[in-house]
Short mmCIF file of C-alpha atoms in Angstrom, two decimals:
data_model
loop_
_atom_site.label_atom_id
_atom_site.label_comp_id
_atom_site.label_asym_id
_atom_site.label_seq_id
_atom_site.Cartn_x
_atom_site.Cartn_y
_atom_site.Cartn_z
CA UNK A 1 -77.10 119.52 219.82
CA UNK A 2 -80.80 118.33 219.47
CA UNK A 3 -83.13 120.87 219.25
CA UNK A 4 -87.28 119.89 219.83
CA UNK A 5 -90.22 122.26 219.07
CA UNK A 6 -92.77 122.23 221.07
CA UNK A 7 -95.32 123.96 218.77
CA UNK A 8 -96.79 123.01 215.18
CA UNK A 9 -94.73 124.97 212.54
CA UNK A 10 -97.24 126.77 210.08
CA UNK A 11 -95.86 127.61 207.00
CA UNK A 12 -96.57 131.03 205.58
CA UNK A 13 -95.08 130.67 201.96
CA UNK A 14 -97.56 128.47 200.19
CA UNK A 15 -95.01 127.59 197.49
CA UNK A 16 -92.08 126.33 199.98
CA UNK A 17 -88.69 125.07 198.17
CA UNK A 18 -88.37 121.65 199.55
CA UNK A 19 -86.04 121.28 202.85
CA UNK A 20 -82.29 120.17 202.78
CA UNK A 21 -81.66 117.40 204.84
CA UNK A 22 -79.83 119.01 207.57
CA UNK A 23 -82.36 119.45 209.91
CA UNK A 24 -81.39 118.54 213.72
CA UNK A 25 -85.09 119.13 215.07
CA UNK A 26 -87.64 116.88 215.16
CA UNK A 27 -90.56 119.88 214.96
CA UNK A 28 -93.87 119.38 212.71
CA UNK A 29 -93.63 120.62 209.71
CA UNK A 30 -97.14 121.55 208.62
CA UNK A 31 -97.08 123.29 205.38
CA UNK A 32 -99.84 123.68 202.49
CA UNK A 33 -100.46 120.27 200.81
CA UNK A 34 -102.89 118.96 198.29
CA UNK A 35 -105.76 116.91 199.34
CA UNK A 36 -104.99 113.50 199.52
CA UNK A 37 -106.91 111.09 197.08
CA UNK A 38 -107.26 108.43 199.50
CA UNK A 39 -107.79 107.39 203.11
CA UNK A 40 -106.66 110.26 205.65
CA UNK A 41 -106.74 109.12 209.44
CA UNK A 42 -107.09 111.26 212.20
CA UNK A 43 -107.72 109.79 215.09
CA UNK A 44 -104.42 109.06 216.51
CA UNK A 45 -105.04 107.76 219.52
CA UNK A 46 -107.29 104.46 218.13
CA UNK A 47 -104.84 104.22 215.33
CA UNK A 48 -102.20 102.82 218.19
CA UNK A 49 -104.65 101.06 219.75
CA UNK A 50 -105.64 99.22 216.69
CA UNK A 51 -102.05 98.54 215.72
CA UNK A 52 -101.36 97.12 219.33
CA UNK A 53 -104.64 94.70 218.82
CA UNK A 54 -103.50 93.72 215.21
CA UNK A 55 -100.42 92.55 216.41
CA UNK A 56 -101.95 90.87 219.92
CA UNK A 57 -99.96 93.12 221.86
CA UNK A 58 -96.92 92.25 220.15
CA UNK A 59 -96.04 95.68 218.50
CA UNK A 60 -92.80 95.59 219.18
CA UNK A 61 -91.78 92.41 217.60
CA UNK A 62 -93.95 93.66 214.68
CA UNK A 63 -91.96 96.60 213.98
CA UNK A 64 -88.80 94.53 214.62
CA UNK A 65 -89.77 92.21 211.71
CA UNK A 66 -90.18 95.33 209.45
CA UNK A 67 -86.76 96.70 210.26
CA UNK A 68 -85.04 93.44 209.40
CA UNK A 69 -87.22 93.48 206.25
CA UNK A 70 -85.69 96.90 205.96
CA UNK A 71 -81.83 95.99 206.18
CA UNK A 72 -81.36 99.77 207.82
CA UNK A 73 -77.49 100.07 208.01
CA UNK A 74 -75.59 103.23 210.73
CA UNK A 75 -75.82 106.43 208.66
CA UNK A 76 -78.48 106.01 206.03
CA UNK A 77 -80.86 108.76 205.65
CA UNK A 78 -84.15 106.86 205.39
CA UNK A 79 -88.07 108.22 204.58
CA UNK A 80 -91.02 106.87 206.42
CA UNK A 81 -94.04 107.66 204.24
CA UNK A 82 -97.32 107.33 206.29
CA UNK A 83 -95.52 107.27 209.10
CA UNK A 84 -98.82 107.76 211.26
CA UNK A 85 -97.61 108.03 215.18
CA UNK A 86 -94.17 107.59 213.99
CA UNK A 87 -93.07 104.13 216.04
CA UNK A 88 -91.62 102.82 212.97
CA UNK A 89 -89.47 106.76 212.43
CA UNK A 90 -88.23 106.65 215.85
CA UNK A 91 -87.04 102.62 216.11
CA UNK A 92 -85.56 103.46 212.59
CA UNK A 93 -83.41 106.27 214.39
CA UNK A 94 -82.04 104.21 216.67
CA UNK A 95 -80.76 101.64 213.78
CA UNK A 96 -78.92 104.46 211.66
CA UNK A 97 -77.71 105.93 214.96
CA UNK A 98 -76.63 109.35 215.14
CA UNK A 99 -74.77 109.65 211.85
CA UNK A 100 -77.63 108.73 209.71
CA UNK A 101 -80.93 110.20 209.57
CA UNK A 102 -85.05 109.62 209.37
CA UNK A 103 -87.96 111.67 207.85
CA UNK A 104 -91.47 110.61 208.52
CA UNK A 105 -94.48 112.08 206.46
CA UNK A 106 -98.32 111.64 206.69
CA UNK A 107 -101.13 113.49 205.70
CA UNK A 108 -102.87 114.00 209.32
CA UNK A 109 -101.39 116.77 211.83
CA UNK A 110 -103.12 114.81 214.31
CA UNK A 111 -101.05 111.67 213.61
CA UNK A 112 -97.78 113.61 213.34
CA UNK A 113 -98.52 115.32 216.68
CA UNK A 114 -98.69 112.24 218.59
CA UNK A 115 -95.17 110.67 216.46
CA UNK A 116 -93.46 114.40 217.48
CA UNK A 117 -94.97 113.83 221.39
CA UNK A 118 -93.31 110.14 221.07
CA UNK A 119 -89.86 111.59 219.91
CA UNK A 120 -89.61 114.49 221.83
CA UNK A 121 -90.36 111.70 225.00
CA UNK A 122 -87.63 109.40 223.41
CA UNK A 123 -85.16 112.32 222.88
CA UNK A 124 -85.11 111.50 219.22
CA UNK A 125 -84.15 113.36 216.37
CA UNK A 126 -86.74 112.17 213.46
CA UNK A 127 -88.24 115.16 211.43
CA UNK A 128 -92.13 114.90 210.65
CA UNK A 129 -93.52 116.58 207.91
CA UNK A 130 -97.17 116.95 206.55
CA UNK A 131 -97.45 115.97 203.41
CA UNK A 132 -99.58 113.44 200.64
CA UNK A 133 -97.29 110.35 199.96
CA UNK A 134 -98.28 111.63 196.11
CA UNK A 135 -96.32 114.39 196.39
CA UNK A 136 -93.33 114.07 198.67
CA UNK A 137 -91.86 117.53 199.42
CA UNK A 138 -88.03 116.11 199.18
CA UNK A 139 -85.30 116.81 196.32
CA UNK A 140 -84.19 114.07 193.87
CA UNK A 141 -82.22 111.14 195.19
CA UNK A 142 -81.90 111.93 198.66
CA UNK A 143 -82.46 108.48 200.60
CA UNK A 144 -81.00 105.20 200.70
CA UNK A 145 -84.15 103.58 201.85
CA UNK A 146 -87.70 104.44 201.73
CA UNK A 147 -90.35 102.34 203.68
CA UNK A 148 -93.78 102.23 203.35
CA UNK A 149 -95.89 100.11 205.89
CA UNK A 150 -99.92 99.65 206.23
CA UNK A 151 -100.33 102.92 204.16
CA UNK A 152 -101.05 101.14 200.32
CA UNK A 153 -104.13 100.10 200.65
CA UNK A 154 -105.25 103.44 201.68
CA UNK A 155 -104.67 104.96 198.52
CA UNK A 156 -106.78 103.92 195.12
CA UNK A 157 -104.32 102.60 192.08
CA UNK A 158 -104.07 105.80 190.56
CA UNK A 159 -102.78 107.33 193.66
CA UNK A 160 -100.58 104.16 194.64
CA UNK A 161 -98.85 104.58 190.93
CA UNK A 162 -97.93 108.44 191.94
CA UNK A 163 -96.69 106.89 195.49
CA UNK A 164 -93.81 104.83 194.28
CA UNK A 165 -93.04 107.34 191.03
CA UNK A 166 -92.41 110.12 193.75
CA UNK A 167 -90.51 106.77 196.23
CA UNK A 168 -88.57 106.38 192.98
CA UNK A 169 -87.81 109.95 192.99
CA UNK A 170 -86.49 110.75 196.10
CA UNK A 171 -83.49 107.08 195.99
CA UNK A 172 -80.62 107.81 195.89
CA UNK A 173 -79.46 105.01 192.96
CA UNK A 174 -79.08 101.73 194.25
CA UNK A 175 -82.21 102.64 197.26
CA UNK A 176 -84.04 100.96 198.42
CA UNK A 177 -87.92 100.50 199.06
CA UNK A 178 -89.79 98.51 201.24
CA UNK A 179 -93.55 98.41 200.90
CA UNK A 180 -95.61 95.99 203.87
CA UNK A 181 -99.08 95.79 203.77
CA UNK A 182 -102.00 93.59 204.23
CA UNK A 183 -102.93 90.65 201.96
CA UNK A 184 -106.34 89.14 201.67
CA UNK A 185 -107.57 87.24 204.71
CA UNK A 186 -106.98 83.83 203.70
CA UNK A 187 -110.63 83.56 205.64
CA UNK A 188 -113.03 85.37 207.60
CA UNK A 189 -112.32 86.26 210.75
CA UNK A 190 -114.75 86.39 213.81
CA UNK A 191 -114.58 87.25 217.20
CA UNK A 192 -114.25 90.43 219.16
CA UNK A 193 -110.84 91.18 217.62
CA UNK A 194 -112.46 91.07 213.89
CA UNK A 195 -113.97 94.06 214.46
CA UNK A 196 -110.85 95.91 214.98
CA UNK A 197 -109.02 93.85 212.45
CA UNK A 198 -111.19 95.01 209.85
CA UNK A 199 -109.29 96.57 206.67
CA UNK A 200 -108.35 97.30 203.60
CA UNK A 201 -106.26 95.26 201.51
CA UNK A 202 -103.57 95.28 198.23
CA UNK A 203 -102.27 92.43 196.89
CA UNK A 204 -98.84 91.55 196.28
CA UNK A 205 -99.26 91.37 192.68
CA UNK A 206 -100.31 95.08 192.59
CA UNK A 207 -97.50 96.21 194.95
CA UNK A 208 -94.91 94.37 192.55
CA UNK A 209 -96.42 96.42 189.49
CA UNK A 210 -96.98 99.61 191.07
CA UNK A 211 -93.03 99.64 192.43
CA UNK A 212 -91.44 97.94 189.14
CA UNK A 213 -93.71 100.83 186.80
CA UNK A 214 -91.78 103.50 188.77
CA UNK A 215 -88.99 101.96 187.51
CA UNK A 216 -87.40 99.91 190.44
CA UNK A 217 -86.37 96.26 190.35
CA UNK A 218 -88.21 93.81 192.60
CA UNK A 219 -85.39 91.94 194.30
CA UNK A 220 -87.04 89.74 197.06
CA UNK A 221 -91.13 89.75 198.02
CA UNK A 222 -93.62 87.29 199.86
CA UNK A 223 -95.10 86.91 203.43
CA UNK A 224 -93.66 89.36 205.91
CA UNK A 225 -94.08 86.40 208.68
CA UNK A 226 -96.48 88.39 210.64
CA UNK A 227 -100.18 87.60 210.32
CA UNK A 228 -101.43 88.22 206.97
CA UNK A 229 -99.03 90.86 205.89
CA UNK A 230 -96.70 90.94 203.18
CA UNK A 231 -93.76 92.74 201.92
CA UNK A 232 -91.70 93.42 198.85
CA UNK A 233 -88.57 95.10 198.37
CA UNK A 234 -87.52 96.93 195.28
CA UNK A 235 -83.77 98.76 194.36
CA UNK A 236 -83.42 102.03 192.23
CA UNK A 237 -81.18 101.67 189.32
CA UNK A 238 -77.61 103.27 189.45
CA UNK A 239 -76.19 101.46 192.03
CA UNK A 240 -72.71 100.00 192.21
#
């Protein structure tokens, strides 16, 4: 039976093993973490709003687009890294169903206690964890997809080359990733949306390199079909 935690779980061993994959709850898990070496965002509540301007109101067709990117299939276990308010997490859970499974990390409490609020509403069982994407506190080869959306371009090269070594990591063989994120403007936008529209960006190019040094093998990438993002999709060897 589900089990939901109303409270923020503070860790008091500072060198916990990483979790089995077991866990029913969908509680916090707030444990000691490295400072991130990129963008951390805190303020949850504008992060929403932002996304829901982005996308003209149309959040939900946005997310839809990602999870048909995403292939998700009943029963995978499935990571969400930067999962910010965890929308993505939660609509995930609902396409692996209650045999599979779906973690969501970010690096901001305040993020992860709005995505536990929106589970714990939705009666769904996604786990949240705090944690740098750099340093993802999983075992080997425990997912059968990983996604990544709107998170890249937070992070500097460096950091975006740990990212999909420690994605790599954490496949089962024959996983999957999907990374979405924004491209260049193809031109400068005005208006009173611009201001919220304004970003960082990563370009496909990079997002190809980055995933295929970890080792994974771009198998589709190009426009997501949604404003000026873009997506690519990459396979850990070993598969059948």
């Amino acid at each position: 039976m589900s089990r939901f935690c109303n409270c923020i779980r503070l860790e008091k061993d500072m060198n916990h093993t990483a979790p089995q994959l077991d866990d029913a709850t969908n509680a916090i898990d707030v444990s000691a973490m490295p400072a991130s070496p990129g963008l951390v965002m805190h303020a949850a509540a504008r992060y929403d709003l932002t996304v829901w301007l982005m996308t003209l109101g149309r959040e939900r067709p946005f997310r839809e687009k990602i999870l048909q990117l995403a292939r998700l299939q009943p029963g995978e276990i499935v990571l969400d890294v930067g999962c910010g308010t965890g929308t993505l997490a939660i609509a995930a859970k609902r396409c692996v169903g209650p045999a599979g499974a779906v973690y969501g990390i970010d690096a901001s409490p305040e993020m992860l206690a709005r995505a536990h609020n929106k589970a714990r509403k939705a009666g769904s069982t996604v786990v949240f964890k705090q944690a740098a994407a750099q340093e993802l506190p999983f075992p080997d080869a425990q997912f059968d997809a990983v996604l990544t959306t709107l998170m890249l371009h937070h992070l500097p090269r460096a950091a975006r080359e740990q990212c999909a070594r420690e994605m790599a990591r954490v496949l089962k063989p024959g996983g999957r990733v999907l990374a979405v994120d924004f491209s260049a403007p193809a031109r400068e936008q005005r208006g009173f949306l611009s201001h919220f529209h304004r970003h960082g960006h990563v370009n496909l190019d990079d997002i190809v390199g980055v995933l295929g040094g970890a080792g994974l093998s771009i198998v589709e990438s190009g426009p997501a079909g949604f404003r000026d993002l873009q997506f690519a999709i990459a396979i850990a060897p070993g598969g059948a």
